[in-house]
Tab-separated table of C-alpha atoms and ligand atoms in Angstrom:
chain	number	residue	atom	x	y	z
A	1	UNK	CA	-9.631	-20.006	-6.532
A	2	UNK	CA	-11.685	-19.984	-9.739
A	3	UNK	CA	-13.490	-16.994	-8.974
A	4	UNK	CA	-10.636	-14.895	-8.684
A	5	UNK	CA	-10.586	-11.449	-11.241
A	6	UNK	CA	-7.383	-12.624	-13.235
A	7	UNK	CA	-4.029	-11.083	-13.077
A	8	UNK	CA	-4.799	-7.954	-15.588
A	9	UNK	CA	-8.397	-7.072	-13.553
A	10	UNK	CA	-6.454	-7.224	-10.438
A	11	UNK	CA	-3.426	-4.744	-11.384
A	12	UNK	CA	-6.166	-2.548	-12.366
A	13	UNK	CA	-8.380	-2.445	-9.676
A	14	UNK	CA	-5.610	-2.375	-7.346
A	15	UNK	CA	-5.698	0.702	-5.354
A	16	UNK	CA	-5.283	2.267	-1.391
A	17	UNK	CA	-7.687	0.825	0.994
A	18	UNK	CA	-7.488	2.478	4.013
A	19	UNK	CA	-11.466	1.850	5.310
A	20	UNK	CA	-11.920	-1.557	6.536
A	21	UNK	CA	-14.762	-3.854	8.004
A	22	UNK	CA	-13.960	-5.576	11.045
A	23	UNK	CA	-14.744	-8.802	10.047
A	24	UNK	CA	-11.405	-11.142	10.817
A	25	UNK	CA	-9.549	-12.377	7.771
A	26	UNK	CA	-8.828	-15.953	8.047
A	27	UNK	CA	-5.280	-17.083	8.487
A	28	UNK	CA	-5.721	-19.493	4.829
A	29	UNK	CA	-6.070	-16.071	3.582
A	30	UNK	CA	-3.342	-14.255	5.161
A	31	UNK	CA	-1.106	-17.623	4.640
A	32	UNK	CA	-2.453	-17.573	0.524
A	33	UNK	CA	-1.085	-13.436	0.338
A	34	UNK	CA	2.162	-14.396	2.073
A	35	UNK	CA	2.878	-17.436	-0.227
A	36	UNK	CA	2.491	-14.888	-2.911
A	37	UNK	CA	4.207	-12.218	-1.445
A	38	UNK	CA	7.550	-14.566	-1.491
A	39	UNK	CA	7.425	-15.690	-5.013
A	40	UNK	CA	8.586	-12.161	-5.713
A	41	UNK	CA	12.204	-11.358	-7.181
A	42	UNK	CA	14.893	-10.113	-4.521
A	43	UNK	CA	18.513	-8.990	-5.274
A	44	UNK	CA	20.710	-12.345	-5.144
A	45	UNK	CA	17.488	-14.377	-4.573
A	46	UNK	CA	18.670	-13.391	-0.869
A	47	UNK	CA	14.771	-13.720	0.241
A	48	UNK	CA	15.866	-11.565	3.201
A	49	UNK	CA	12.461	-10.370	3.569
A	50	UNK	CA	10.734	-10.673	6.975
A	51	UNK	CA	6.868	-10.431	7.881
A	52	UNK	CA	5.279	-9.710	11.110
A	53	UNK	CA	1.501	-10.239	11.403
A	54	UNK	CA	0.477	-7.622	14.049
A	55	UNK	CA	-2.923	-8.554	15.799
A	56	UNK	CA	-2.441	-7.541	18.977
A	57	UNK	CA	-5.393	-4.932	20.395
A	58	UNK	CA	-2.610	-3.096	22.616
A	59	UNK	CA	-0.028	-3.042	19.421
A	60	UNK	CA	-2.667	-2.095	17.351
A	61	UNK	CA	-3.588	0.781	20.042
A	62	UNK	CA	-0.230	2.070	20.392
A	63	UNK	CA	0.164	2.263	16.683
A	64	UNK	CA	-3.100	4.327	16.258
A	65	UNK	CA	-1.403	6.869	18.908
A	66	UNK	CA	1.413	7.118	17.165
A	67	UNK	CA	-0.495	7.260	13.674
A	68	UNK	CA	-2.637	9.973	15.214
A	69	UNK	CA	0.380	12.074	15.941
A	70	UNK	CA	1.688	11.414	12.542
A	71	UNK	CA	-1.532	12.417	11.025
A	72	UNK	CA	-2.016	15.501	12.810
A	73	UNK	CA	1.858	16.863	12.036
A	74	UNK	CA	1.341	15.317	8.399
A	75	UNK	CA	-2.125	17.238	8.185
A	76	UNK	CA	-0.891	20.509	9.315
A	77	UNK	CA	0.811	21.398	5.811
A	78	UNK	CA	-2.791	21.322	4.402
A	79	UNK	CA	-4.278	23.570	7.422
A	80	UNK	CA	-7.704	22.764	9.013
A	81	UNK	CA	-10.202	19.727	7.965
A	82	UNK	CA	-12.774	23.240	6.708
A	83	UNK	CA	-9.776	23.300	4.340
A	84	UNK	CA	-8.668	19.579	3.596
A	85	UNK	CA	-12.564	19.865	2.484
A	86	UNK	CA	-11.924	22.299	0.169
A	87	UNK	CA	-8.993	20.381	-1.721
A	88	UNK	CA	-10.172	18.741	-5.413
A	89	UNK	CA	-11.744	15.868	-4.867
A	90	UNK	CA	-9.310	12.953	-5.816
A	91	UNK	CA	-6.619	14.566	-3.046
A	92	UNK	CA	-9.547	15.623	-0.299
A	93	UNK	CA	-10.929	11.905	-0.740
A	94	UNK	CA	-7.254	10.519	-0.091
A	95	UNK	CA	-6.517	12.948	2.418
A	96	UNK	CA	-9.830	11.909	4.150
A	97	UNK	CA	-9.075	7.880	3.881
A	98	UNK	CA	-5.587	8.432	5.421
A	99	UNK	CA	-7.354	10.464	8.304
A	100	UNK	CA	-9.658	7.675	8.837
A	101	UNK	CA	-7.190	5.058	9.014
A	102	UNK	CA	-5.123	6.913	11.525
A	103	UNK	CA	-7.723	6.979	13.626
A	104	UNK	CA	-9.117	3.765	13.188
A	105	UNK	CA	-5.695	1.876	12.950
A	106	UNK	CA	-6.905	0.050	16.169
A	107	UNK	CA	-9.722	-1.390	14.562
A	108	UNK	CA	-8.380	-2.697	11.480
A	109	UNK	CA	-8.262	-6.354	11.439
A	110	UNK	CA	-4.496	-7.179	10.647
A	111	UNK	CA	-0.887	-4.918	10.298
A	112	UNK	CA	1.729	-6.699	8.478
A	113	UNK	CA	5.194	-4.947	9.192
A	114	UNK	CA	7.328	-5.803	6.200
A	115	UNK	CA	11.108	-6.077	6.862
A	116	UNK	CA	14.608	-6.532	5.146
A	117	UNK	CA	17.867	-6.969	6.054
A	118	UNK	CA	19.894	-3.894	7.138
A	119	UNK	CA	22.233	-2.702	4.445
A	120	UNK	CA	22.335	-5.937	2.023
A	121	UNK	CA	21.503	-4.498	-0.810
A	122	UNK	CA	22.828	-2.059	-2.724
A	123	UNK	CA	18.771	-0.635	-3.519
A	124	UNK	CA	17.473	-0.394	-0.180
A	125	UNK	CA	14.112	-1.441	-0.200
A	126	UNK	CA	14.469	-2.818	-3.871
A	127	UNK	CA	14.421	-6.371	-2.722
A	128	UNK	CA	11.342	-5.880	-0.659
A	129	UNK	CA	8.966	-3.933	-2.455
A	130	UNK	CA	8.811	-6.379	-5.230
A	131	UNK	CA	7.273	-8.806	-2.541
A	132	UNK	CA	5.008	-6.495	-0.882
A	133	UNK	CA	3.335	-5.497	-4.356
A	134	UNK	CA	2.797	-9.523	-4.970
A	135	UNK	CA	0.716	-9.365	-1.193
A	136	UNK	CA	-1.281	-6.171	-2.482
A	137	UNK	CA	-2.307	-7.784	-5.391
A	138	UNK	CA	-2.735	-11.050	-4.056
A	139	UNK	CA	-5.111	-9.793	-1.665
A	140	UNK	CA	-6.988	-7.752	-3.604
A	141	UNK	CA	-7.370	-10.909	-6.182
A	142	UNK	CA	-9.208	-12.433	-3.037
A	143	UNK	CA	-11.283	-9.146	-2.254
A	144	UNK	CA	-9.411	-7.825	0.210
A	145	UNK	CA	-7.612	-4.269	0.567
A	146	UNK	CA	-4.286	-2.847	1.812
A	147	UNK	CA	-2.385	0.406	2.062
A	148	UNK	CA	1.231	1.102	2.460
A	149	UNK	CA	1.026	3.134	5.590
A	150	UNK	CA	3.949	4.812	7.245
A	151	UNK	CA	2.772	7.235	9.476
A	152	UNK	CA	2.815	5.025	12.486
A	153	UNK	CA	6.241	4.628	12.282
A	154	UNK	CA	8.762	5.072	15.405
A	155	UNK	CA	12.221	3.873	16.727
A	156	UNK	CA	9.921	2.785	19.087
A	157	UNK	CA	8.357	0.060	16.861
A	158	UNK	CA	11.683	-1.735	16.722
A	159	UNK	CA	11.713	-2.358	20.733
A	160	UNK	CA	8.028	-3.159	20.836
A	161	UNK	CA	8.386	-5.680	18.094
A	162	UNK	CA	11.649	-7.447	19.176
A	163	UNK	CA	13.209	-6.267	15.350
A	164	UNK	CA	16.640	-6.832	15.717
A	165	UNK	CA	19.212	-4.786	14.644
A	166	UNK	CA	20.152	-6.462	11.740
A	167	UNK	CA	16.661	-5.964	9.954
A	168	UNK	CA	15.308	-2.563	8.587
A	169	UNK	CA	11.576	-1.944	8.607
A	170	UNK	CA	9.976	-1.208	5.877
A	171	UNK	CA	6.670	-0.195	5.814
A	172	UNK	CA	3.792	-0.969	7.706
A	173	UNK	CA	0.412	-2.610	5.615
A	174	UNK	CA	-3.299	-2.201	7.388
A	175	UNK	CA	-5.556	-4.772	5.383
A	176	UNK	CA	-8.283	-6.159	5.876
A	177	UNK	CA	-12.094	-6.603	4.014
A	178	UNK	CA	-12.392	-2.672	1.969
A	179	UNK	CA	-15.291	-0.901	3.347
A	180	UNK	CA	-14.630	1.223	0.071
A	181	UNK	CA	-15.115	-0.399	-3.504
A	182	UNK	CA	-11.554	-1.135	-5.270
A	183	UNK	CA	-10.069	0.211	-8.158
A	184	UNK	CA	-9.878	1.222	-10.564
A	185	UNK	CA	-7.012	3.479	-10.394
A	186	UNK	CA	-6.052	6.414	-12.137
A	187	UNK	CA	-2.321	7.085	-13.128
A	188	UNK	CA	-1.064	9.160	-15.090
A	189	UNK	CA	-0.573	8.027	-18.794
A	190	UNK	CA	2.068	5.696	-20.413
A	191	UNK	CA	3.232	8.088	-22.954
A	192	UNK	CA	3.953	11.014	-20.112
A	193	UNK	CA	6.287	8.407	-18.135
A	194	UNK	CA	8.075	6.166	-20.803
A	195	UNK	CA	10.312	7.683	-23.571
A	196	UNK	CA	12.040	6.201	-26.448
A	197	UNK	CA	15.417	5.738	-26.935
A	198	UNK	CA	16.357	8.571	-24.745
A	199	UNK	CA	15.006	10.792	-22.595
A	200	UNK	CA	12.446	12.885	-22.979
A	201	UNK	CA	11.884	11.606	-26.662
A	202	UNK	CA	8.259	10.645	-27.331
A	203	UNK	CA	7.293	7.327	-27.924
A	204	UNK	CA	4.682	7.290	-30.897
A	205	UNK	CA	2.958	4.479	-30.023
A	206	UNK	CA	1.978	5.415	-26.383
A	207	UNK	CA	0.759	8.877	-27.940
A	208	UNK	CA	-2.115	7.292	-29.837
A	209	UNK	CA	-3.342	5.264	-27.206
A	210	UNK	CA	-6.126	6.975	-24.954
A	211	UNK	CA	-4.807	8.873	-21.882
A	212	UNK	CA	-6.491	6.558	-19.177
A	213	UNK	CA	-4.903	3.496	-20.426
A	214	UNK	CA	-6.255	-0.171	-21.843
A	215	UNK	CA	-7.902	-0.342	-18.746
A	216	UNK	CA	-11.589	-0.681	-20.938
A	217	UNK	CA	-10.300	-4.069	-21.768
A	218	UNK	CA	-10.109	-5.665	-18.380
A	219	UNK	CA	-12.587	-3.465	-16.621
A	220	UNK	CA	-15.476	-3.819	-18.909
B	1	LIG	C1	6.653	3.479	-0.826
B	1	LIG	C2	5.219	3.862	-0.547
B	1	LIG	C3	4.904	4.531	0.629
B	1	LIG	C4	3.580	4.864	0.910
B	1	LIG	N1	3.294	5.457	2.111
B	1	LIG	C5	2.012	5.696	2.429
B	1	LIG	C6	1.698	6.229	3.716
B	1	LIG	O1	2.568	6.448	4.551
B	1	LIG	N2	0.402	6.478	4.006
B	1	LIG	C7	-0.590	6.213	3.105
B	1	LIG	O2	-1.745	6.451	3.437
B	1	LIG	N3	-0.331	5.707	1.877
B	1	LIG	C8	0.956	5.434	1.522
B	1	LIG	N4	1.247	4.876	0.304
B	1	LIG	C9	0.138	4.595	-0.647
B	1	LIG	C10	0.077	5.686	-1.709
B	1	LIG	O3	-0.263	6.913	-1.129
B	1	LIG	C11	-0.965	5.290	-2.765
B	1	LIG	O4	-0.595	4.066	-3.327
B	1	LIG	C12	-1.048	6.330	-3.861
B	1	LIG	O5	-1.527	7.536	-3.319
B	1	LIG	C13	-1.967	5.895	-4.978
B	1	LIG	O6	-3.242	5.692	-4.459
B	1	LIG	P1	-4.312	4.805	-5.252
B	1	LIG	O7	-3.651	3.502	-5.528
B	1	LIG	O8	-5.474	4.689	-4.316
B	1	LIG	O9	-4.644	5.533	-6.517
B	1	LIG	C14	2.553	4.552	-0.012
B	1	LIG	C15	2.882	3.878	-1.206
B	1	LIG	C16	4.197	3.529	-1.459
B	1	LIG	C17	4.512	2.764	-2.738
């Protein structure tokens, strides 16, 4: 794809996209974020990653129940929406996106449940996450968004999805074309997360570069 943004514009402008247009996304495009997706490391190159593409209008229904439910225990901690209004704006915005998804989970074009093999690895979740990071980014590189969205899930899903018991699932991914812009994201700076030597100790270089990051560079 030569028009895609290039690996650093992508990482950058990768964030949570939990709005979505309903417009299908083509199976070339699903197929180019899953041939990504397994390029990704695993622990003894074991691969044991497993993908299920979750169309279905009465899957996608029952997961909006159960995402519902999810969002309205999830929700309480925060107290009424008057209040979730109130919150500063970076955590009212995501606090409103994960509302609308949960409610609109049966409208979004395609759920990906991402599995691994039950007790292989001695970092659960270590061999998987690699691989689900290559789809996010792949995806986004082709304009498309994705979330990491776990409130959906139930024992239940196991059953409905014929998982068997050897395979552990991982998270659940809504994506589809953003009805929100991407990126770019905000994180908190390098030299607050990455010592030297030891830790704790401050690592000089990270101090003098500017708190939001080299992201000038790619962004423009
Ligand atoms: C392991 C993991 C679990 C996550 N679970 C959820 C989730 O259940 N629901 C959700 O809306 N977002 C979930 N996310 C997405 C994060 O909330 C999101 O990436 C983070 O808030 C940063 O948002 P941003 O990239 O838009 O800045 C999860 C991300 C990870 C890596």
């Amino acid at each position: 794809m030569s028009d895609e943004p290039g690996l650093f514009r992508t990482i950058y402008t990768t964030r949570a996209l939990r709005r979505f247009k309903p417009d299908p996304v083509p199976d070339a495009v699903l197929f180019q974020c899953f041939d990504a997706a397994i390029r990704a490391s695993s622990g003894q190159n074991a691969q044991d990653w497993r993908w299920i593409i979750i169309r279905d209008p009465a899957i996608k229904a029952k997961l909006r129940e159960w995402a519902v439910e999810g969002w309205e225990r999830y929700s309480a901690r925060y107290g009424s929406e008057e209040d979730i209004r109130r919150l500063p704006r970076n955590q009212r915005l995501s606090l409103l996106s994960v509302r609308d998804l949960a409610l609109g989970l049966d409208r979004v074009p395609v759920i990906v449940a991402v599995l691994g093999m039950k007790g292989r690895h001695s970092t659960p979740g270590g061999s998987t996450f690699p691989a689900v990071q290559n789809f996010q980014l792949a995806a986004r590189a082709m304009g498309l968004g994705s979330s990491i969205f776990n409130l959906p899930m139930r024992e239940q899903l196991y059953e409905m999805l014929g998982i068997p018991e050897s395979n552990q699932l991982y998270c659940l991914l809504p994506m589809g074309y953003p009805a929100d812009r991407q990126g770019p994201v905000n994180r908190k700076p390098v030299s607050t997360v990455v010592y030297n030597e030891r830790f704790g100790e401050v690592w000089a270089f990270a101090g003098e570069q500017p708190d939001e990051g080299w992201g000038e560079r790619w962004l423009g």
